[in-house]
């Protein structure tokens, strides 16, 4: 620990510069790339939100797509039932906020029973939760996921929709990035990481593990629900399979693992790489893009098992940056699968 | 009568679920790996059965040994290479990501070879049914159930009676101690994985004769395996059987008494509730020390 | 099927990709020859999932029409210029995010004419983009009402919207003797099937038939034994299934193997496909479905000649078994080409206006769109066809019928 670290300052400068660049980009980029970046912001936001619970506290959720769905459906139901089909401009703030809040509310109800499960059992339970909400959303006629729901345009300003959602997702991602960074540096964050390393010891040492886990889960769900609501807006019309997608859940994990689990920059880097590859590089393929995407995922795990940040740290061989996932994580992950310690 | 018919339908359906999940359960129990390639093994088994049937006129159920051999070899090589590399370099959990990646690759390859058109296998008995009083039972599903029971019994005997079975159990309980006692642990891991793949493939042959399939159906079979394992417990054929039968009955009972569109919802609801109440499954972990 | 990492990278990777590249990649310039300008049609299809088989069928229809026009007719003359045609499709993986992003790429790349994907949750977000860019989309995939009832100007469908697809069917059922009294619907929980079933219920009730049951299945069906028990307990005269191909096969097979008999099984999707006939063999006989085209139909016009000529041309050049979806795909291309000729222009706005006014006859039938853009239900509505002794026969409407409908159909046992 150096007394006066330059890293936060550097991160701030890079961050501000990046935001400035991204703010200006729509003026010069063609719409396709604006949409690719929009997908990137969305995915990075999801991956960061997942990381609050999965990365920091080590509770891997396989079913976070549930909150995307809850957010999106809530927004559309609020729009059609309470706002008479409205929900443009400030109305969108209301519906999207409602989406996030209802997702958080569901998470709060689910948190206590679910978070007693550890490791792979929590992961599978969340997978189940995702499927339950997915099926219910399409089977219950009142919700209407079978026929699908529509949302109005998000804004009546004279601005192309892709540019509008570009900025909305950009703002959300930056906000989530700041929330993640603040969490990581806070007492709360250290508490979560202590849970990841050894939950029982943490509790013995006085970390309110129960409360911290629930808070992280609810916060994560709120952010994902908010993103989901905006995503639903960006589609305009959606049905159950638009929002409840197992690949959303898996991508959140993939993006974290590719960048580096438990880090701030990792999920963003992971999302950037995967979104660029799947949409730009492999975009026009008619039938081999799954194969290439899959091969790439395998390759990355084999070549950079601690994520690209971990790989970078090893390659440079300098003092490992504090963001590198450390060995206790591996310890924790081994416990996840019930493997006896060596 | 309706209740009885529903129960029988459920049990028959469940037999297929059991066989389709036992490989997943074994691999999860012994290696601790959540194998997302599982559904691929199942669907690959179905395609091999289709090839044998259309090419050589071999009945899918008769072709099961061939399918099992092919998938056994595939599973062994797969575990000893990609999965072992992943667990060595990264973590057991990283293997999850690897199997996800491989599943994508394999699904795409199946699509390129067989196209994404829907296939099914219709041997002569696929359309036969018999009646017991008012009950109606279709032969093809009974054949599927019988095959499942036979194979699960074989697997049980294999695990409990053979020295190789003992090695698997020992490795599952204490890999380090097993290694010290002279067991080649990586080899046993490889063989266990291969066994899991072989049984998944065998279930594919059964599924091929009862339901249409395409490369994309693999995801359903992976999901079903999750539910079966959680219901029944990890690692044992008996657990898989119990979990599978329960899942089948839940499925048909929901369809009968709540509504056919809620079957999947109930199935996963039971999964979540089961985890909350008894996470180790009804039969517990076959390999000692439950959590 | 063993894959090691190296194989994935080398053998599978390079070998398969190279092989696949030749066959499956959207070969952008393959047809473009020096001297001739090329008109490119863009869009997406799903390569896996419920609609994959139909998607492939429609794609082969596009290819057939393009091959015919480029190779046999030497391209198409619009204004004073002769053009070749090409189609550039990507896989949307049934993911709306991927579909919209990549549709935008095609819009940016200057593709001016679009062909549709499948499933309204893909098509609606995609056509929002093409609509905004003022590029027409003619599609044979999404029939949900929402595609046509939201005042879009640039979206056309060669089928009537889902809720209007049952008019002919209702007339058909009405025409049967003994009179059809009770009908049951089974439908899956997706927008297309649901719209279709609800539209069907209304159409039947308007004609005085009673709909006994509306049985909703989950979008992914793995077993229908319970549903069939309840059908056996109280069998309707006619069972109508509004489900996709895979569920249609599952339901039919389970009906046979449990001996669930009804006077008539009517499945809107499924029986057209080769997979269905392979799965059911002789049991496919008697099953009724709708077809938007039949090779025995008396339609004819320029480009392909008669319906029969199209079938012959297709079979000569392609291996994939012919279904009406190929014809629908080809009809999308012909509609575009004809509209361009009428407009004497290839500007997307002009093509759009010409499409809206289009009124022409070809092997597929009489192509005309309603003011909302969907196919005119009177002209482009479905034919009712029945599998009879291994052949697909048109049984309704009477003026197009080549055979009389078999009703009630023999029990499954007698069909083996």
XYZ file of C-alpha atoms in Angstrom, chain B residues 5-6 9 13 17 44 74 77-78 81-82 85 89 102 106-107 109-112 116-118 120-122 126-129 136-138 140-141 208-212 216 220 251-252 255-256 260-261 263-264, chain C residues 1-6 8 12 16 20 23-24 47-50 52-53 56 189 215-218 220 222-223 225-227 229-230 232 245-246 249-250 253-254 256-260 275 278-280 283 320:
100
model
C -54.149 -42.088 -15.849
C -52.372 -38.846 -15.026
C -48.576 -40.800 -17.788
C -42.687 -39.622 -18.886
C -36.378 -37.798 -17.647
C -26.095 -36.372 -30.284
C -16.083 -38.824 -26.970
C -11.378 -37.467 -24.763
C -13.375 -34.347 -24.023
C -8.475 -32.514 -22.822
C -10.633 -29.415 -22.681
C -7.141 -28.171 -19.062
C -5.622 -23.723 -15.348
C -18.322 -26.204 -26.225
C -21.348 -28.440 -30.846
C -24.864 -27.151 -31.358
C -21.808 -28.308 -35.715
C -24.921 -30.445 -35.305
C -26.810 -27.760 -37.165
C -24.300 -27.791 -40.012
C -31.960 -27.391 -37.868
C -34.917 -29.278 -39.285
C -36.949 -31.263 -36.805
C -37.937 -37.933 -35.225
C -37.517 -41.687 -35.303
C -40.581 -43.815 -35.906
C -44.066 -45.950 -32.070
C -47.754 -45.846 -32.773
C -48.986 -48.790 -30.755
C -50.962 -48.439 -27.577
C -54.523 -45.965 -22.218
C -50.786 -46.568 -22.334
C -48.612 -46.041 -25.346
C -43.235 -46.510 -27.203
C -43.103 -44.703 -23.896
C -35.613 -39.882 -30.326
C -38.480 -42.342 -30.455
C -40.848 -40.439 -28.161
C -40.338 -36.800 -29.114
C -39.208 -34.738 -32.095
C -31.790 -26.569 -30.383
C -34.233 -28.301 -22.675
C -45.552 -32.342 -15.137
C -48.698 -34.309 -15.863
C -51.236 -30.156 -16.794
C -54.304 -31.949 -15.469
C -51.112 -27.366 -19.416
C -49.455 -24.004 -19.894
C -46.182 -27.240 -16.491
C -42.796 -25.616 -16.915
C -17.515 -36.245 -32.505
C -14.589 -35.853 -30.167
C -13.252 -32.395 -30.078
C -10.044 -31.387 -28.561
C -8.987 -27.844 -28.353
C -6.637 -28.155 -31.278
C -11.667 -26.993 -32.631
C -13.149 -28.065 -37.266
C -15.729 -26.591 -41.480
C -19.442 -23.683 -44.590
C -22.287 -23.010 -48.699
C -23.729 -20.892 -45.968
C -31.103 -20.730 -37.913
C -32.279 -22.582 -34.840
C -35.405 -22.803 -32.753
C -39.085 -23.235 -33.483
C -35.795 -22.622 -38.187
C -37.236 -25.169 -40.578
C -34.907 -22.354 -44.275
C -48.145 -19.592 -25.836
C -56.174 -25.392 -24.434
C -53.060 -23.332 -23.963
C -49.672 -25.053 -23.949
C -46.372 -23.557 -22.845
C -41.916 -25.220 -25.250
C -42.417 -31.729 -24.144
C -45.483 -33.827 -23.440
C -50.400 -36.944 -22.662
C -52.654 -35.224 -20.131
C -54.180 -32.898 -22.674
C -56.573 -37.764 -22.011
C -59.001 -34.921 -21.563
C -60.365 -38.581 -25.255
C -43.800 -27.576 -36.447
C -42.173 -29.474 -33.606
C -45.411 -33.536 -34.721
C -45.399 -34.245 -31.006
C -47.596 -38.726 -32.694
C -48.969 -38.839 -29.202
C -51.704 -41.867 -32.651
C -49.827 -43.721 -29.955
C -52.524 -43.117 -27.360
C -55.325 -43.804 -29.806
C -56.849 -40.359 -29.395
C -40.263 -33.844 -41.249
C -41.435 -38.713 -42.155
C -42.406 -38.745 -38.514
C -45.957 -39.907 -39.103
C -50.784 -41.561 -40.129
C -34.693 -29.463 -50.108
